[in-house]
mmCIF file of C-alpha atoms in Angstrom:
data_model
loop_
_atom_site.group_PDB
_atom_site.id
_atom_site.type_symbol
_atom_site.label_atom_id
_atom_site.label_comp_id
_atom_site.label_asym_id
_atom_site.label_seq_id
_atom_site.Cartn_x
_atom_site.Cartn_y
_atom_site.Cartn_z
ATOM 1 C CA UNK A 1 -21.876 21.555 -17.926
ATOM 2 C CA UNK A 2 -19.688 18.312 -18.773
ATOM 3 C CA UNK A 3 -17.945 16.856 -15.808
ATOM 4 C CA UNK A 4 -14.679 16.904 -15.577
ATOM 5 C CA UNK A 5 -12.762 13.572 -15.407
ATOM 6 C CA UNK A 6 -9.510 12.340 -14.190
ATOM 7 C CA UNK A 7 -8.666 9.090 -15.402
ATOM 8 C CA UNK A 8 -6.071 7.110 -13.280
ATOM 9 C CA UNK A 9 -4.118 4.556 -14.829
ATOM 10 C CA UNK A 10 -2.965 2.195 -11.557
ATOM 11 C CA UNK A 11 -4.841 -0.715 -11.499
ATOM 12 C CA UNK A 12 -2.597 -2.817 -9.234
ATOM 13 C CA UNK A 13 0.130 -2.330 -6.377
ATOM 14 C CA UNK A 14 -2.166 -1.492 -3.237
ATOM 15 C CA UNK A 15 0.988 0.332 -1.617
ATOM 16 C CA UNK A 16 0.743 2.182 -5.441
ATOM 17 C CA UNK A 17 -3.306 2.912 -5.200
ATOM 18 C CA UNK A 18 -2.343 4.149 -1.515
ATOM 19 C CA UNK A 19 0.478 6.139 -2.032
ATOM 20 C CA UNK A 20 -0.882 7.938 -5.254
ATOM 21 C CA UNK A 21 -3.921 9.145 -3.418
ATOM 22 C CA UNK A 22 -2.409 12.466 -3.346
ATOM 23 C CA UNK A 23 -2.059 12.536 -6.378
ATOM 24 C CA UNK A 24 -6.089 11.827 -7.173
ATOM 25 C CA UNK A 25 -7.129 14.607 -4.291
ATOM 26 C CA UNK A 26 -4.827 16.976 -5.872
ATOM 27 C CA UNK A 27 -7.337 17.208 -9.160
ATOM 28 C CA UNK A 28 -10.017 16.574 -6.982
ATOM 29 C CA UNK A 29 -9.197 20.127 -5.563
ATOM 30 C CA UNK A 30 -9.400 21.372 -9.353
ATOM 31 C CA UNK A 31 -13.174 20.208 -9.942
ATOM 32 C CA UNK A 32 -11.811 16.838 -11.099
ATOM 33 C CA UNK A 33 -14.108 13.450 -10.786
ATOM 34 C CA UNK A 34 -11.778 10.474 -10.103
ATOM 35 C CA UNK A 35 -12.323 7.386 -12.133
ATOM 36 C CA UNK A 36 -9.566 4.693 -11.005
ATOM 37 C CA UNK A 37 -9.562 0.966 -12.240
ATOM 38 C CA UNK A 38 -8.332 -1.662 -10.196
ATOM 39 C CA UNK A 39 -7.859 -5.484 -10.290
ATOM 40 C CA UNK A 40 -10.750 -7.248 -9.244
ATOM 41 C CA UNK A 41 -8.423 -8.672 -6.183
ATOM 42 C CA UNK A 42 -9.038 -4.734 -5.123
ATOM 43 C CA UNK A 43 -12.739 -4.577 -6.135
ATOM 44 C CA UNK A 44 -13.750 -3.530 -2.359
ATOM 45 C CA UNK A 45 -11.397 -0.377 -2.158
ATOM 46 C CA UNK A 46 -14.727 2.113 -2.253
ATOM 47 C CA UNK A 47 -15.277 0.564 1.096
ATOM 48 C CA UNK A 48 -11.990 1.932 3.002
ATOM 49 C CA UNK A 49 -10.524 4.559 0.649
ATOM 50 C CA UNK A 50 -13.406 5.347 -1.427
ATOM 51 C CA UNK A 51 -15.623 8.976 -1.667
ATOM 52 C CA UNK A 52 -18.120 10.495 -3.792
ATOM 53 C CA UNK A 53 -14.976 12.087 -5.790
ATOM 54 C CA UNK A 54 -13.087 8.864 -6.161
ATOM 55 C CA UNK A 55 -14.706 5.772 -7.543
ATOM 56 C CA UNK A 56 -12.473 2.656 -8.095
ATOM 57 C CA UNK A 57 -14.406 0.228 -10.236
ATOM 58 C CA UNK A 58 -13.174 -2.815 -11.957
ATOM 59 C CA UNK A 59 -10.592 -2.828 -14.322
ATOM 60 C CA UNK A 60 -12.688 -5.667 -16.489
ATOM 61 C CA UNK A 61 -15.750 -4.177 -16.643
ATOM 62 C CA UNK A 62 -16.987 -0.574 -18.805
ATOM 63 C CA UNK A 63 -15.809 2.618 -17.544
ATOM 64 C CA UNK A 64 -15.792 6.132 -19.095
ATOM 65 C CA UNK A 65 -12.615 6.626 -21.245
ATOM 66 C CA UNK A 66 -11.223 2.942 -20.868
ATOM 67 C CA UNK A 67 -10.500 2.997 -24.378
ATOM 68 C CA UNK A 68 -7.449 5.471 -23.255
ATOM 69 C CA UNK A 69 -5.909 2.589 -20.987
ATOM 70 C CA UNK A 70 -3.613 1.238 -23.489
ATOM 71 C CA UNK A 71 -1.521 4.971 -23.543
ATOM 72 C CA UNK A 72 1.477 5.658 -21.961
ATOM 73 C CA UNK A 73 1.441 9.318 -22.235
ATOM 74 C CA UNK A 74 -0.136 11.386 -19.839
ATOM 75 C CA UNK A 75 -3.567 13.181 -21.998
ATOM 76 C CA UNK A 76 -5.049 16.211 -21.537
ATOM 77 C CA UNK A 77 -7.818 18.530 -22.824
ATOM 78 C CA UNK A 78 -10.734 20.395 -21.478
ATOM 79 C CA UNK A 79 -12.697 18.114 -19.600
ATOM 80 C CA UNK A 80 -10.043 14.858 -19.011
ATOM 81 C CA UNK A 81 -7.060 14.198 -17.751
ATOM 82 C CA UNK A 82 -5.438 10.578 -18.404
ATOM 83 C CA UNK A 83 -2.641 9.688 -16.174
ATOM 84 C CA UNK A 84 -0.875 6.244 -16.908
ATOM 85 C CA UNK A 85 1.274 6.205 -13.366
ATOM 86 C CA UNK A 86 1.854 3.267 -13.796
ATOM 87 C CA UNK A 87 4.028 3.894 -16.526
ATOM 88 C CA UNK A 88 6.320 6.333 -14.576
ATOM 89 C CA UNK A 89 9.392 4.352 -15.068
ATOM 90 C CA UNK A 90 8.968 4.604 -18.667
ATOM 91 C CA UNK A 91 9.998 8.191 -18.298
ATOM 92 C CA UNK A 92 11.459 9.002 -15.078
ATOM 93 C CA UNK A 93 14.757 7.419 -14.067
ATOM 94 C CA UNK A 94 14.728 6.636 -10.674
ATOM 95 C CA UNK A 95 15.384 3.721 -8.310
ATOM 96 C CA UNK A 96 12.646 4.052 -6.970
ATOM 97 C CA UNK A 97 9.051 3.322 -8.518
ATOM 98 C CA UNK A 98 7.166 5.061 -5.504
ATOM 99 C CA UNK A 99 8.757 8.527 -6.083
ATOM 100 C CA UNK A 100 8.855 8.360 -9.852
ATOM 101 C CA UNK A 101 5.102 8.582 -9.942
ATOM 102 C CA UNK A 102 5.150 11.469 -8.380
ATOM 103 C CA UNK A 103 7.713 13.245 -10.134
ATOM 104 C CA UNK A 104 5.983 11.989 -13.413
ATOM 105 C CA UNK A 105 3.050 13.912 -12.618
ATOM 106 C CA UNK A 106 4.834 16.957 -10.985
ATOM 107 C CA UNK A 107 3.247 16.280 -7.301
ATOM 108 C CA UNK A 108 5.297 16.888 -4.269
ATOM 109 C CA UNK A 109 4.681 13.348 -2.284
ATOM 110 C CA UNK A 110 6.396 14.485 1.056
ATOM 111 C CA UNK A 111 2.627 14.815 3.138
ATOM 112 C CA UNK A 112 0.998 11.854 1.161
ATOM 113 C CA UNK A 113 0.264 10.768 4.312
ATOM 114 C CA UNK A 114 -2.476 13.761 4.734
ATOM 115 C CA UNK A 115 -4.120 12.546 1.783
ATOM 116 C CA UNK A 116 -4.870 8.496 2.545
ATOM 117 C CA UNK A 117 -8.102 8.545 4.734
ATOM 118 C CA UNK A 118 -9.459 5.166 5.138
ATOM 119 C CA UNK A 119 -12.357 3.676 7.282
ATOM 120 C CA UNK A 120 -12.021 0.914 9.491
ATOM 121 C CA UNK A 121 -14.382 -1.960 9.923
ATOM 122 C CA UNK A 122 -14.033 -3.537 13.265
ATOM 123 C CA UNK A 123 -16.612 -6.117 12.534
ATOM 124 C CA UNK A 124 -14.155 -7.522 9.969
ATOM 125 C CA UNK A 125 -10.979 -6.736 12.331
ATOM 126 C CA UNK A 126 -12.136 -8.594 15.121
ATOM 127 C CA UNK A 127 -13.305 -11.500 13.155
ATOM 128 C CA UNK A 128 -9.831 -12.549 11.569
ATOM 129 C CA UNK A 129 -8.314 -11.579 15.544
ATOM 130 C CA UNK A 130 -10.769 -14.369 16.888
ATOM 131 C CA UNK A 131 -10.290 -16.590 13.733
ATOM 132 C CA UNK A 132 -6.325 -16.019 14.794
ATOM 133 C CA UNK A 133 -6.958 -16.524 18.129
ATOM 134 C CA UNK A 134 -4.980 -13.692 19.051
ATOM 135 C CA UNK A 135 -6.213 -13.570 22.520
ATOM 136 C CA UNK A 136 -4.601 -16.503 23.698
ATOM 137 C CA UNK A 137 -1.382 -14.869 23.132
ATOM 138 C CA UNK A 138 1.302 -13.250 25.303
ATOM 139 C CA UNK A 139 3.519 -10.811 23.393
ATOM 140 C CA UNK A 140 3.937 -11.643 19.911
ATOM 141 C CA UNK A 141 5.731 -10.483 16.758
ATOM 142 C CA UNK A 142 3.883 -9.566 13.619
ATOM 143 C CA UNK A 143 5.670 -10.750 10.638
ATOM 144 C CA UNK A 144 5.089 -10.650 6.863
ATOM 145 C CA UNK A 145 7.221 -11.176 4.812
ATOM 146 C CA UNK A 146 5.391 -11.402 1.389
ATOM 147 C CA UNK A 147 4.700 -8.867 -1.217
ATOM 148 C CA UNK A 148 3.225 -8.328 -4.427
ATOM 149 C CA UNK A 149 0.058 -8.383 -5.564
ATOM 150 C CA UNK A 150 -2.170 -11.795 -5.915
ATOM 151 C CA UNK A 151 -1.146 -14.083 -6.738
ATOM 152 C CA UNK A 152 2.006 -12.518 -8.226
ATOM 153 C CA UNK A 153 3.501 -12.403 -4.906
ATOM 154 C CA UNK A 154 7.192 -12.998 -3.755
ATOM 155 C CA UNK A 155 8.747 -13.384 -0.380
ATOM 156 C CA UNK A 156 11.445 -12.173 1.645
ATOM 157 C CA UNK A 157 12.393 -15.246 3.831
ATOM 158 C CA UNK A 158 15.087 -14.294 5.919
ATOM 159 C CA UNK A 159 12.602 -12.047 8.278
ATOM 160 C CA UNK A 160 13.694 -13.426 11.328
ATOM 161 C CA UNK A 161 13.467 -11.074 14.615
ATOM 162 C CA UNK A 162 16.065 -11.823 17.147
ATOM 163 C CA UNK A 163 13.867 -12.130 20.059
ATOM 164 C CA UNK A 164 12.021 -14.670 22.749
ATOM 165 C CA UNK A 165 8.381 -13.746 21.699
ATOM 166 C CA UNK A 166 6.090 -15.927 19.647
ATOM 167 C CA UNK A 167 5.729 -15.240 15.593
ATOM 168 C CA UNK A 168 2.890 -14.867 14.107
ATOM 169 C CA UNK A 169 3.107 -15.053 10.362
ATOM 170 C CA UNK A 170 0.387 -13.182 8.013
ATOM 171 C CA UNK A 171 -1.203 -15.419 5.606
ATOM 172 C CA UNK A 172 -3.499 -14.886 2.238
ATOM 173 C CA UNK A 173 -7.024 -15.739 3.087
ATOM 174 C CA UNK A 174 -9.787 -16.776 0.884
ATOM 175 C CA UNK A 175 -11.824 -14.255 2.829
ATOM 176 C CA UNK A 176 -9.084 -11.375 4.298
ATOM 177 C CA UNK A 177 -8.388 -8.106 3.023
ATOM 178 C CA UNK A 178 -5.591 -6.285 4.210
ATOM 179 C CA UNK A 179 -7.242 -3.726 5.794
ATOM 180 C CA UNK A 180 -8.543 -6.447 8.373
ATOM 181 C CA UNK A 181 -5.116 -6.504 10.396
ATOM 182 C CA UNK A 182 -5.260 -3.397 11.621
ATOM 183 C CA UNK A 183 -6.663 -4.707 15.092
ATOM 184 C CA UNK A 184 -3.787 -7.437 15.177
ATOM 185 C CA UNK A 185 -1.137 -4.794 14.336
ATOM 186 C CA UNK A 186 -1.996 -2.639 16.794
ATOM 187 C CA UNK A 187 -1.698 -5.928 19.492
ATOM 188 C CA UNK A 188 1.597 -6.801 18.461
ATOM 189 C CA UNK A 189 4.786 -6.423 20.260
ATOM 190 C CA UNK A 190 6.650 -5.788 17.340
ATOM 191 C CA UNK A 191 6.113 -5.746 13.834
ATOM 192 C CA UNK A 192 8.745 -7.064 10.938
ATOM 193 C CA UNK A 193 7.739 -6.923 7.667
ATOM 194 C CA UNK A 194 9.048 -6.684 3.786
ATOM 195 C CA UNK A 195 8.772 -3.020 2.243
ATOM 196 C CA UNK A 196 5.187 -3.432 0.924
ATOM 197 C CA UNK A 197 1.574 -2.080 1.169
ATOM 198 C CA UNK A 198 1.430 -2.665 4.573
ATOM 199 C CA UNK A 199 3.603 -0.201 5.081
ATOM 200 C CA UNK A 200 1.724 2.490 3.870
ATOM 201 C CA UNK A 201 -1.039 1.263 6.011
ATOM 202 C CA UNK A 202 0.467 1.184 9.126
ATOM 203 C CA UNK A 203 1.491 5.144 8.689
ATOM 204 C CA UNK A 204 -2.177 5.851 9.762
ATOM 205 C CA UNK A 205 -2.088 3.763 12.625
ATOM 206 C CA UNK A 206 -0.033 4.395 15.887
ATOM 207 C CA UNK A 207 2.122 1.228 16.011
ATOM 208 C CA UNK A 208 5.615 0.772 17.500
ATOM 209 C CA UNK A 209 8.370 -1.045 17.349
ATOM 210 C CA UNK A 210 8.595 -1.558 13.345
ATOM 211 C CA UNK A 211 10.940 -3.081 11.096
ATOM 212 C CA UNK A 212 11.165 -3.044 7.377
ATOM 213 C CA UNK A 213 12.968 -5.000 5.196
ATOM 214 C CA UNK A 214 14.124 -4.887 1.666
ATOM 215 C CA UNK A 215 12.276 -6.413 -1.099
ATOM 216 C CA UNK A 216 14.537 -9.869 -1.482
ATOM 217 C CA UNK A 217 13.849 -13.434 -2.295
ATOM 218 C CA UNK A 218 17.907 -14.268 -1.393
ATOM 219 C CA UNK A 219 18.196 -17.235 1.204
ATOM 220 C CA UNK A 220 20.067 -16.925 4.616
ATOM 221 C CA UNK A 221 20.220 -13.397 4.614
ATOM 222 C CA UNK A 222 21.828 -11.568 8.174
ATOM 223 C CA UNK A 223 19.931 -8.585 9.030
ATOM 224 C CA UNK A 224 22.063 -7.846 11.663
ATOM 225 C CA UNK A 225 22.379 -3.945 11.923
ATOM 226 C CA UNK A 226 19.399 -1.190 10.690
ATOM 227 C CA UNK A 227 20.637 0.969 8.173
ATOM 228 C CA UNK A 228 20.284 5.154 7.903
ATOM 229 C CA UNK A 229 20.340 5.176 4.146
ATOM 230 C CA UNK A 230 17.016 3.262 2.993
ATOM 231 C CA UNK A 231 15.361 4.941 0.166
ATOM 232 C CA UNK A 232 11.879 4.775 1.592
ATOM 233 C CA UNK A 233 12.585 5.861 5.016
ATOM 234 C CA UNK A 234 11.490 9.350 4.373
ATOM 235 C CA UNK A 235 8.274 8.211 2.859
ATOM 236 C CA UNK A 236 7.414 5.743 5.687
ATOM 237 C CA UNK A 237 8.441 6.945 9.251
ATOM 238 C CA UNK A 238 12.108 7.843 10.633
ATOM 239 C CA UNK A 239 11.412 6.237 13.563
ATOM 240 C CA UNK A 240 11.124 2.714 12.046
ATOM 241 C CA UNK A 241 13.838 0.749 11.654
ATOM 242 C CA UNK A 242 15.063 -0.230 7.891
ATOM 243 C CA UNK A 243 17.539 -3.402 7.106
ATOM 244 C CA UNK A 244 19.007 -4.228 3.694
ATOM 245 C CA UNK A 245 21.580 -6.798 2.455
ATOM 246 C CA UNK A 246 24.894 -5.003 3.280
#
């Protein structure tokens, strides 16, 4: 009997590949065999989000069905289904990218959370914490305040927290992956960073004390009070905090 194989179109946007892992278990549930091409900057996601049902490979190299990666339209027959994600916005108007994929494939994303199992490695965690030298600190803030994905990245510079401690400020590495900051994340004091994949992350992670900011590369801005309304709060955690240019 032919395998059945579910073809996922979302080969960049870690917070994407994250979020949409719903999406991937729900056809796993229906005998499905996940094939899911990523950028080669991603190449090492079997090793944190991977299983036996989900294999990301390289978007560059051969992969079953990669002659389907130029559709837009979702595909369908007995043993595939092709789903272009990434091209959500094409057909679902919404402001926001992150729910649109869902919609587009008729998923309910409210408990993606329950989906997104990842393993640690502490080897790697506590490597980058001594290559920090994280120990030498008192109480710190955790700040990022880039996003995008390599080296197509943009940053929000007006992340400033109002507060006494000492910043530290998350860099690109030659040899980092994001998963590696879990350890310093979880040391922090508080943690202020830009609405990106590090977001998603730190949902599976007990860590206090966050703030998220909008997605802005406008100078000077005052993020003075949190707002109620942000369109990701829901997604992320209602006990974070959320500011946006008011």
């Amino acid at each position: 009997m032919q395998n059945k194989i579910c073809l996922i179109n979302q080969p960049c946007g870690l917070g994407d590949i994250l979020l949409c892992q719903k999406i991937a278990y729900h056809y796993i549930d229906q005998g499905y065999e996940v094939i899911w091409p990523v950028n080669t900057c991603y190449n090492y996601l079997n090793e944190y989000i991977g299983n036996k049902k989900i294999n990301f490979c390289d978007i560059n190299n051969d992969f079953e069905y990669k002659n389907l990666m130029s559709h837009c339209n979702i595909i369908k027959n007995d043993n595939l289904i092709y789903l272009p994600i990434t091209h959500a916005d094409k057909f679902i108007n919404h402001e926001s990218m992150l729910y649109a994929k869902f919609i587009f494939t008729g998923i309910d994303c409210s408990d993606w959370k329950n989906y997104l199992t990842i393993k640690r490695n502490i080897e790697r965690e506590e490597k980058l914490e001594k290559y920090l030298n994280i120990n030498s600190y008192d109480k710190f803030n955790f700040i990022n305040n880039f996003y995008g994905t390599p080296p197509n990245t943009a940053r929000n510079n007006s992340i400033k927290p109002k507060n006494s401690y000492k910043n530290l400020y998350m860099e690109i590495y030659k040899w980092d992956r994001l998963f590696d900051w879990f350890g310093v994340l979880e040391k922090a004091e508080e943690i202020h960073t830009v609405d990106s994949s590090i977001t998603l992350l730190m949902n599976k992670i007990n860590v206090k004390n966050v703030h998220i900011y909008e997605r802005s590369t406008v100078e000077n801005i005052n993020y003075d009070q949190p707002t109620d309304s942000y369109i990701h709060k829901k997604l992320f955690n209602d006990e974070w905090k959320y500011f946006v240019n008011k």
